[in-house]
PDB file of C-alpha atoms and ligand atoms in Angstrom:
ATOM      1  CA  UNK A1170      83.719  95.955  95.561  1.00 59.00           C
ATOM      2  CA  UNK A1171      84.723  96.749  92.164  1.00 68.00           C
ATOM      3  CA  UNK A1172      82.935  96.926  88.793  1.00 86.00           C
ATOM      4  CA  UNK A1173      81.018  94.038  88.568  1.00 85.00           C
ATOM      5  CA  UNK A1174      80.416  94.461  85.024  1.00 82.00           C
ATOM      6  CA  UNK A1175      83.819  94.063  83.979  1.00 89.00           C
ATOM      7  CA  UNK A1176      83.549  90.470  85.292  1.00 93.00           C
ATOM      8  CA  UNK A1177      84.186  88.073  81.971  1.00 93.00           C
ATOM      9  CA  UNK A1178      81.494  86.584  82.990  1.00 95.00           C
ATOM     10  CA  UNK A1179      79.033  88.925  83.016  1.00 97.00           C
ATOM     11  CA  UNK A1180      77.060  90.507  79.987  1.00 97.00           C
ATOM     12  CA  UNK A1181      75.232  93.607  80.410  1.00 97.00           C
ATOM     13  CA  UNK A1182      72.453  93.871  77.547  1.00 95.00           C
ATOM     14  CA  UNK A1183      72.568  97.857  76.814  1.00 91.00           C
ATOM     15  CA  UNK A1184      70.686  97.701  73.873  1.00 94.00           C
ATOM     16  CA  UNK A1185      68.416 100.381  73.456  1.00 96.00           C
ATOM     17  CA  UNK A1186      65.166  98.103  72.731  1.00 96.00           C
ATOM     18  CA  UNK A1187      66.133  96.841  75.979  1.00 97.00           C
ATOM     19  CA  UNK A1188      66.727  99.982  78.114  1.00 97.00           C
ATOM     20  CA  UNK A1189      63.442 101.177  76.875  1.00 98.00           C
ATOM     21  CA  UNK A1190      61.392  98.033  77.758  1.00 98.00           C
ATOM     22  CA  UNK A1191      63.363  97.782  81.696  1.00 98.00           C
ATOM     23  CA  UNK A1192      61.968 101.573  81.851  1.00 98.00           C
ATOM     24  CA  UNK A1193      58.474 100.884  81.123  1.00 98.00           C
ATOM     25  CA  UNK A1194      58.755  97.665  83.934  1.00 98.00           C
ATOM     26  CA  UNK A1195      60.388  99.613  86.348  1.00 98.00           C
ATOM     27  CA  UNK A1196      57.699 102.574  86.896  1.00 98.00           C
ATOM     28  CA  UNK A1197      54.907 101.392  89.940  1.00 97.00           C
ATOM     29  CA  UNK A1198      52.442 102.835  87.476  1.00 97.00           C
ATOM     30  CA  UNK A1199      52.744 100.011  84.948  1.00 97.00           C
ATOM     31  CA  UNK A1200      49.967  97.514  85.467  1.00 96.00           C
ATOM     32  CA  UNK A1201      50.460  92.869  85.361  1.00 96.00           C
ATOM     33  CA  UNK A1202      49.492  93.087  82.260  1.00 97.00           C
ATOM     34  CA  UNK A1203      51.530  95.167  80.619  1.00 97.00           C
ATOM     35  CA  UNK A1204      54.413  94.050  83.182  1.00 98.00           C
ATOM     36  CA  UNK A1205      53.969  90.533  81.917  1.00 98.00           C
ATOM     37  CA  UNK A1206      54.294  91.298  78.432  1.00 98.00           C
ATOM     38  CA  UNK A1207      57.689  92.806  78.854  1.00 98.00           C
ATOM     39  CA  UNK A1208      58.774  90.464  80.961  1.00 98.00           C
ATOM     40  CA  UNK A1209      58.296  88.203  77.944  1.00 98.00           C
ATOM     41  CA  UNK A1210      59.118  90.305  75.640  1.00 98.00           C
ATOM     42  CA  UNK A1211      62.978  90.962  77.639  1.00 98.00           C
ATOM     43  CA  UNK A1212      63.403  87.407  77.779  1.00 98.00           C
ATOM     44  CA  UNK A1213      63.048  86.604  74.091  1.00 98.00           C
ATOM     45  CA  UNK A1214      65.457  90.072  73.088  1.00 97.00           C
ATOM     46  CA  UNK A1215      67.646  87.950  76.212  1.00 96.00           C
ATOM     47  CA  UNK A1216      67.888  84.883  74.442  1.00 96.00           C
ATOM     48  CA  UNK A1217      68.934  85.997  71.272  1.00 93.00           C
ATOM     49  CA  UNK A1218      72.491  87.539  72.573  1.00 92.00           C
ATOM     50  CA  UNK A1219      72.282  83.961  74.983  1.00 93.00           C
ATOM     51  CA  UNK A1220      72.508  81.707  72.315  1.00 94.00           C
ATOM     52  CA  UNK A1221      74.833  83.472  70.343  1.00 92.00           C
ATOM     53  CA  UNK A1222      78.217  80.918  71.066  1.00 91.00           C
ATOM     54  CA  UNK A1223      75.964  78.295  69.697  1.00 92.00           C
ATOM     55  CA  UNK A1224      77.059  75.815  67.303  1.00 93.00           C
ATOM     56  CA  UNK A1225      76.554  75.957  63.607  1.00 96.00           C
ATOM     57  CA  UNK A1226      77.051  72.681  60.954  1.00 96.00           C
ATOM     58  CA  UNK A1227      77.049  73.129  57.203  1.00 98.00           C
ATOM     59  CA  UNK A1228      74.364  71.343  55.635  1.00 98.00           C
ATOM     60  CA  UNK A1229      73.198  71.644  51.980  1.00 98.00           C
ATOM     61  CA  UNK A1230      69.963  73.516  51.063  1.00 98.00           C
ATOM     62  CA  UNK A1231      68.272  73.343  47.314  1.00 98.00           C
ATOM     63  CA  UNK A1232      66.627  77.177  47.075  1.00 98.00           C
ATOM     64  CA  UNK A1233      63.633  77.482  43.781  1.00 98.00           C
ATOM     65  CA  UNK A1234      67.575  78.371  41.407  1.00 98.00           C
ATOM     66  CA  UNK A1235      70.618  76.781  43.052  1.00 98.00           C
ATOM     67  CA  UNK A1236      71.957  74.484  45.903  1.00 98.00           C
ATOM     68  CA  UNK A1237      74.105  75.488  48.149  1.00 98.00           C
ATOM     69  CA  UNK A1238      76.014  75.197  51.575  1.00 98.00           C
ATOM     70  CA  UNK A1239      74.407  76.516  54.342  1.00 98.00           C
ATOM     71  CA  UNK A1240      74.178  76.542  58.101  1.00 97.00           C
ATOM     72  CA  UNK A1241      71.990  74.949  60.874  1.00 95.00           C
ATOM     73  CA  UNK A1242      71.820  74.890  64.765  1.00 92.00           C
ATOM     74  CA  UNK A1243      74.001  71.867  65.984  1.00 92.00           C
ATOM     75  CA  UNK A1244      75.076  71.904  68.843  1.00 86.00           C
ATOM     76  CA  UNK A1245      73.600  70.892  72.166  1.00 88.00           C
ATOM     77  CA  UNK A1246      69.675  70.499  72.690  1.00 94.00           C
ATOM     78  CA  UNK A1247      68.605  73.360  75.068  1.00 97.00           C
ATOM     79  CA  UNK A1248      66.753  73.349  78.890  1.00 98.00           C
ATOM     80  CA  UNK A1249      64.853  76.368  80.127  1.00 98.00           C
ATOM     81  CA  UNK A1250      65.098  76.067  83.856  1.00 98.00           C
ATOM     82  CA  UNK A1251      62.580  78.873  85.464  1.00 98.00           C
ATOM     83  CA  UNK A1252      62.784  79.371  89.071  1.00 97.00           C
ATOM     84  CA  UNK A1253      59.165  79.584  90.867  1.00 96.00           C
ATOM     85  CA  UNK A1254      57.661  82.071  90.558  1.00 94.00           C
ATOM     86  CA  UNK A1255      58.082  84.772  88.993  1.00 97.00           C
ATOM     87  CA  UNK A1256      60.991  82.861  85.852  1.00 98.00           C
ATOM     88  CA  UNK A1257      57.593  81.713  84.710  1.00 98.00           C
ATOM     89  CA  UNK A1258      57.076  85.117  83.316  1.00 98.00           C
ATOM     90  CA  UNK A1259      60.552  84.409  80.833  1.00 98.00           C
ATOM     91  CA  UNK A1260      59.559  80.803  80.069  1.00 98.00           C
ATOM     92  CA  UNK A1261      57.095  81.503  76.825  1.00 98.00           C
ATOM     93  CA  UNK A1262      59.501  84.405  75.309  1.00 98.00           C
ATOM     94  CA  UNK A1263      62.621  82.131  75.190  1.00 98.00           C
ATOM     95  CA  UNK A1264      60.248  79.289  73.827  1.00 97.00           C
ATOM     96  CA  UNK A1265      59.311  81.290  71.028  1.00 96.00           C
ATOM     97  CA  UNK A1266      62.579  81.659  69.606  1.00 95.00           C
ATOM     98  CA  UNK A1267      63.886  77.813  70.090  1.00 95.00           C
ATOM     99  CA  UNK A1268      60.710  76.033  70.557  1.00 95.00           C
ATOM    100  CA  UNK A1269      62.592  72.643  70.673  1.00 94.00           C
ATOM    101  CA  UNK A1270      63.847  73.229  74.023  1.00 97.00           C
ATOM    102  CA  UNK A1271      62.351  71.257  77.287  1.00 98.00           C
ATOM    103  CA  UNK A1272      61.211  73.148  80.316  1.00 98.00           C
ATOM    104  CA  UNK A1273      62.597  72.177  83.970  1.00 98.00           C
ATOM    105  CA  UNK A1274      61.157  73.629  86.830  1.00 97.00           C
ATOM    106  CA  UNK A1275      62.948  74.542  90.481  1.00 96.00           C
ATOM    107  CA  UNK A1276      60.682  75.799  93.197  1.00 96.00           C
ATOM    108  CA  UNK A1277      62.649  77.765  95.208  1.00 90.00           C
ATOM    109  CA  UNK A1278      61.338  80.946  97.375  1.00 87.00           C
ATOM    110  CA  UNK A1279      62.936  83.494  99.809  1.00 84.00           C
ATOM    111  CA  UNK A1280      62.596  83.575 103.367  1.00 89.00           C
ATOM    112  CA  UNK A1281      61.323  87.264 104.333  1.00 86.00           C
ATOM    113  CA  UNK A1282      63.289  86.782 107.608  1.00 89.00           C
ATOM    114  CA  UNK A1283      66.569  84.800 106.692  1.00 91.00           C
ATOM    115  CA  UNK A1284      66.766  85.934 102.884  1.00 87.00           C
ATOM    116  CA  UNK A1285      67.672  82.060 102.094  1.00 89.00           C
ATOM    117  CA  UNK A1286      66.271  80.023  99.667  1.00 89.00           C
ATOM    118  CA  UNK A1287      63.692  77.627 100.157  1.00 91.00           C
ATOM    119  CA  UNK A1288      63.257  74.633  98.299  1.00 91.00           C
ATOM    120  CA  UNK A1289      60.064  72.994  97.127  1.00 93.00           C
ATOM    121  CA  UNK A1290      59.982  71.593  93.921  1.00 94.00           C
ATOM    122  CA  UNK A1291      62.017  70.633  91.162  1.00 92.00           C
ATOM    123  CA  UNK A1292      61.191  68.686  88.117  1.00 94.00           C
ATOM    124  CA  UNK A1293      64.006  68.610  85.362  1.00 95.00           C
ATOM    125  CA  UNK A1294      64.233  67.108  82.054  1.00 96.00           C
ATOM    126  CA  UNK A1295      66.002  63.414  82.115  1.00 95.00           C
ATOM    127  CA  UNK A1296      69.102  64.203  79.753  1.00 96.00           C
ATOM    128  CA  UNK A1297      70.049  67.279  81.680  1.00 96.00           C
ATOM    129  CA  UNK A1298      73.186  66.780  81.912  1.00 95.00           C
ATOM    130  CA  UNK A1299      73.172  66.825  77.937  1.00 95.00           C
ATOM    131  CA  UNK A1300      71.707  70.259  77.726  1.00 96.00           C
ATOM    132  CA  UNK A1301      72.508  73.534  77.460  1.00 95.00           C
ATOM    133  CA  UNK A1302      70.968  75.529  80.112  1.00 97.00           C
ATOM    134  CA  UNK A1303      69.558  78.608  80.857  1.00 98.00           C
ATOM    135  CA  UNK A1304      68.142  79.477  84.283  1.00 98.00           C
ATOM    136  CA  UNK A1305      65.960  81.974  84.117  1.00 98.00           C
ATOM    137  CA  UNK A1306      64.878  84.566  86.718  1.00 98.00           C
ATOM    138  CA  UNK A1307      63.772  88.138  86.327  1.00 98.00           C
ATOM    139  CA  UNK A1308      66.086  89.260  89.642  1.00 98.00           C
ATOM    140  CA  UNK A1309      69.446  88.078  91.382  1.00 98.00           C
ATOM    141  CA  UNK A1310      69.433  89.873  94.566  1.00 97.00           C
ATOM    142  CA  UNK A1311      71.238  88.092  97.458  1.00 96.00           C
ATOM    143  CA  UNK A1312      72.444  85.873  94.516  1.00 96.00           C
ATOM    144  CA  UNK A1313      70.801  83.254  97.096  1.00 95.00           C
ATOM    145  CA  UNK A1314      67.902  81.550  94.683  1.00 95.00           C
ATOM    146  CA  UNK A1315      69.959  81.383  91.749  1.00 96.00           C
ATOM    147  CA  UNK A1316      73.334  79.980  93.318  1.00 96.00           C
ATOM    148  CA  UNK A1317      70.811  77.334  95.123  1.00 94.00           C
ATOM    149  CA  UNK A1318      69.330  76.748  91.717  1.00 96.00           C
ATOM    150  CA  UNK A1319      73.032  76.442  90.119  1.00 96.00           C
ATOM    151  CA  UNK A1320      73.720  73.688  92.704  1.00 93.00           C
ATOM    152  CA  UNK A1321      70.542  71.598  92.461  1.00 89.00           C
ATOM    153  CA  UNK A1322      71.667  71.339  88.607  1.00 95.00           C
ATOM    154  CA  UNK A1323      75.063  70.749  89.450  1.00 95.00           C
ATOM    155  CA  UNK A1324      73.945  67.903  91.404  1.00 92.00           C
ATOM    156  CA  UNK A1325      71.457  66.403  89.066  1.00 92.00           C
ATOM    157  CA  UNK A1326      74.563  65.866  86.068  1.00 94.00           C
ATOM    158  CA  UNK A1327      74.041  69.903  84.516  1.00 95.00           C
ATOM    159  CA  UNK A1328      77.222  71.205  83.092  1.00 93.00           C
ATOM    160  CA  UNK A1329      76.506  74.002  80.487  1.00 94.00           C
ATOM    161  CA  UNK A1330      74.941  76.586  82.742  1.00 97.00           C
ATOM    162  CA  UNK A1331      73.759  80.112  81.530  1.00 97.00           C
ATOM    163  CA  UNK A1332      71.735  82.494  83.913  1.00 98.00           C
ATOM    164  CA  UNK A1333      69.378  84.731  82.506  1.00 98.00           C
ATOM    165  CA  UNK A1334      67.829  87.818  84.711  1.00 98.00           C
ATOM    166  CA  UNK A1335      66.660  91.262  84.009  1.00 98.00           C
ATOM    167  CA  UNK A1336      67.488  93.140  87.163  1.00 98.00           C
ATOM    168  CA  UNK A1337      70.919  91.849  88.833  1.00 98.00           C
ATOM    169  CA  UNK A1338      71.969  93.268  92.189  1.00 98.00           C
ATOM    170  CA  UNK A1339      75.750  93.565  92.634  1.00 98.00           C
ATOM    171  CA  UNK A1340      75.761  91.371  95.906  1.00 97.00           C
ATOM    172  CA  UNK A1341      73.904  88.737  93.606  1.00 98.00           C
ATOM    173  CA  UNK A1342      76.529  88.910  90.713  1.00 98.00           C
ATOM    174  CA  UNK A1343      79.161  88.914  93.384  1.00 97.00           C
ATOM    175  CA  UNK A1344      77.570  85.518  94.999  1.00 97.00           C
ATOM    176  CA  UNK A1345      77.023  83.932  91.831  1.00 97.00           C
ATOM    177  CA  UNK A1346      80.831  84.588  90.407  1.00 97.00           C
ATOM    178  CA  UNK A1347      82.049  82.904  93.832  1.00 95.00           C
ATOM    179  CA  UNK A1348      79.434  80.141  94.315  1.00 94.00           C
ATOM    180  CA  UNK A1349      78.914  79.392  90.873  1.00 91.00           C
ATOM    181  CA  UNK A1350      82.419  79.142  88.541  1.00 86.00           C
ATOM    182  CA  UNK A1351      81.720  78.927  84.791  1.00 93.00           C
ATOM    183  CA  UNK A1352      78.204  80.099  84.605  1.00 97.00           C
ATOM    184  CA  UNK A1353      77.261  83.043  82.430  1.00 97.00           C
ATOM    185  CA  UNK A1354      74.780  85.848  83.670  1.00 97.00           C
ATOM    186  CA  UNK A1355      73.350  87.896  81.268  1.00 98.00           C
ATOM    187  CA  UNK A1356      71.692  90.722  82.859  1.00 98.00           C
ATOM    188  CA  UNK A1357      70.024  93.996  81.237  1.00 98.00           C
ATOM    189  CA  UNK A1358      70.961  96.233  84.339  1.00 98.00           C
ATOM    190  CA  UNK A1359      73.437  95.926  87.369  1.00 98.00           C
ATOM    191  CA  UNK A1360      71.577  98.093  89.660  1.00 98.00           C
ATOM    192  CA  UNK A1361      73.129 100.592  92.797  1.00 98.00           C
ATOM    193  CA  UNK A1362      72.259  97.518  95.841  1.00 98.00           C
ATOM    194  CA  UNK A1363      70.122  95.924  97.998  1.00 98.00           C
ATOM    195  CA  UNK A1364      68.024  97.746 100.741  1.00 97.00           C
ATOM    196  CA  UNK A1365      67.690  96.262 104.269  1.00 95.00           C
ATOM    197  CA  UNK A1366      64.696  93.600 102.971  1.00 93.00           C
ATOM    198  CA  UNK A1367      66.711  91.984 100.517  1.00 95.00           C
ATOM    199  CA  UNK A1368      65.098  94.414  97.397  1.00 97.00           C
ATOM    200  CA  UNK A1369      67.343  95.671  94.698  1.00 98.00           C
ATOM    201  CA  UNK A1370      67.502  99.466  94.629  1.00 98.00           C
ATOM    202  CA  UNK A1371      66.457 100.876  92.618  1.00 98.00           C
ATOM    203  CA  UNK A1372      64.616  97.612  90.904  1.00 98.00           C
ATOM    204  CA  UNK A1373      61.338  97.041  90.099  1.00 98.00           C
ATOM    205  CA  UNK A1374      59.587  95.921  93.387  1.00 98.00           C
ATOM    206  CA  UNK A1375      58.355  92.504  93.613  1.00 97.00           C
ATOM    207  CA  UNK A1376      59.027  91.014  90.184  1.00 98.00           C
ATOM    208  CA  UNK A1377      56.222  87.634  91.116  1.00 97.00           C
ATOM    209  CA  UNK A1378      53.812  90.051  92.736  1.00 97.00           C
ATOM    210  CA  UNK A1379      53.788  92.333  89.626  1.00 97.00           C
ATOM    211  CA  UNK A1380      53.570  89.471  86.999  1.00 97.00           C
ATOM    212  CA  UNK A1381      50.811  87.775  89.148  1.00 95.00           C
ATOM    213  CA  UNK A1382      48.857  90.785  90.615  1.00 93.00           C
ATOM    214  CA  UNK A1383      49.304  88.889  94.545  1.00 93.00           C
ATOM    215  CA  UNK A1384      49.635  91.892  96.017  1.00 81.00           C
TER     216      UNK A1384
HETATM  217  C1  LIG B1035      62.409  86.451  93.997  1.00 72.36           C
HETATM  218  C2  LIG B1035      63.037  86.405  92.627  1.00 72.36           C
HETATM  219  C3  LIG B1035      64.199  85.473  92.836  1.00 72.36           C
HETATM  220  C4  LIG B1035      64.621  85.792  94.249  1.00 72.36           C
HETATM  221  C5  LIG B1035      65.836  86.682  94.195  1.00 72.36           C
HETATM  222  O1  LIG B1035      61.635  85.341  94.213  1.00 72.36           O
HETATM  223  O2  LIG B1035      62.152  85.995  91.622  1.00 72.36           O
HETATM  224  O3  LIG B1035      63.864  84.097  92.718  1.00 72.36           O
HETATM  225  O4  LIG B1035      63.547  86.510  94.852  1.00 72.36           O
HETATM  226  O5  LIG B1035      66.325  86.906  95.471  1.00 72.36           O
HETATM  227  P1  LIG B1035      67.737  86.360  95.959  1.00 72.36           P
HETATM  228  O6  LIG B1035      68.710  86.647  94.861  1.00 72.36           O
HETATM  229  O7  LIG B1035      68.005  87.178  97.188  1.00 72.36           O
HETATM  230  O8  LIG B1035      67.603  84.905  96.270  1.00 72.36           O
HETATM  231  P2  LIG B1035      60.762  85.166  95.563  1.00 72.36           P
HETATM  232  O9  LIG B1035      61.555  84.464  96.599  1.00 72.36           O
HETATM  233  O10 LIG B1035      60.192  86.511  95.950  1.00 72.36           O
HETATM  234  O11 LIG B1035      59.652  84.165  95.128  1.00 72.36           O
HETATM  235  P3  LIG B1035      58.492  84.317  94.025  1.00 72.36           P
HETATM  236  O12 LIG B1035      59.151  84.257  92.676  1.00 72.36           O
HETATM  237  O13 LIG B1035      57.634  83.123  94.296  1.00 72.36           O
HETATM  238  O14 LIG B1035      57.774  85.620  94.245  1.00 72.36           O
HETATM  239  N1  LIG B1036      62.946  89.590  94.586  1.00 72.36           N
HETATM  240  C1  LIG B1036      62.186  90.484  93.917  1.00 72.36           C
HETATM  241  O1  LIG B1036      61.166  90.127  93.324  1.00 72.36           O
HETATM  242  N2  LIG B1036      62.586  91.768  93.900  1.00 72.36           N
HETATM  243  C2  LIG B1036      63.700  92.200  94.519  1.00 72.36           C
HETATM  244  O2  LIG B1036      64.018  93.406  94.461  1.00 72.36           O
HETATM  245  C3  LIG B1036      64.468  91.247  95.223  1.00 72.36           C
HETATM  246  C4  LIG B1036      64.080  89.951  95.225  1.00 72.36           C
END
């Protein structure tokens, strides 16, 4: 396998605000709440380099001295598309920097045994098809949930698709890039790989356990 970072479609968000916040997430000894916060708080830092192709019109603007030329968002209208559970924890971050988007939700969860994706629920917007979209999921492991997710989109008229997670596994990236031509991930770290249970090494653990306290 080579560098799965140098894929085009692949962004890996260095920033240092970034680093520092994966840090804090990472360590066992950092408690839901906390965990949730960041979560949050990565997903809105996430969404800013995201969003940055987006489309700009001039429009005219009257300040308190002058009027002049000036620009505004106009491109597509945006979907958030968190996959149950634990994208949940991303939803409220993005939403605070482009509060006009709509929320879809796909219920998907892993089989312990199989490490396949399970399906049981999905609720999207109506003009889906007519947003851009960004999936959102704190980790791509197997790359099963979010290629699953991809497809369910695909299938339901989505076009524009963008894939936001915090903690990507290099199996997962590799999955996606195959299964999933022309979406974007935008990760903050490609980590070493997955252990024998499916859990990216070195990771954080379970990313819906921590943001929910189950377990
Ligand atoms: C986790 C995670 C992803 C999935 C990643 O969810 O939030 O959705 O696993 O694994 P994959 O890339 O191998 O598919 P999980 O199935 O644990 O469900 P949860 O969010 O309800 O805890
Ligand atoms: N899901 C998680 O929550 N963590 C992992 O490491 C892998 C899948």
């Amino acid at each position: 396998m080579g560098d799965v970072r140098e894929y085009p479609n692949v962004m890996v968000m260095d920033h240092p605000l970034i680093q520092h916040k994966l840090s804090i997430m990472r360590d066992e000894a950092t408690g839901a709440k906390e965990f949730r916060e960041l979560v949050k708080e990565l997903a809105m830092l996430m969404a800013y380099e995201a969003t940055r192709d987006f489309q700009l019109a001039e429009t005219t603007v009257k300040t308190p001295v002058a009027e002049t030329t000036t620009k505004v968002l106009a491109g597509k209208k945006v979907a958030v598309i968190p996959i149950l559970r634990a994208g949940l924890g991303m939803v409220d971050g993005i939403l605070e920097l482009i509060p006009a988007a709509k929320v879809g939700h796909v219920g998907l969860y892993r089989d312990p045994e199989t490490l396949q994706p399970v399906e049981y629920y999905c609720k999207l917007p109506e003009d889906i098809g007519e947003r851009d979209i960004l999936i959102v999921d704190p980790m791509l492991a197997t790359g099963g949930s979010a290629s699953a997710a991809v497809q369910f989109l695909r299938d339901r008229g989505a076009k524009t698709i963008n894939l936001l997670v915090l903690i990507a596994a290099p199996e997962g990236i590799e999955e996606v890039v195959k299964s999933c031509e022309d979406v974007r991930i935008y990760t903050c770290a490609v980590d070493s790989h997955l252990n024998d249970h499916g859990y990216i090494i070195p990771g954080l653990g379970d990313a819906g356990d921590r943001l929910f306290g189950t377990k």
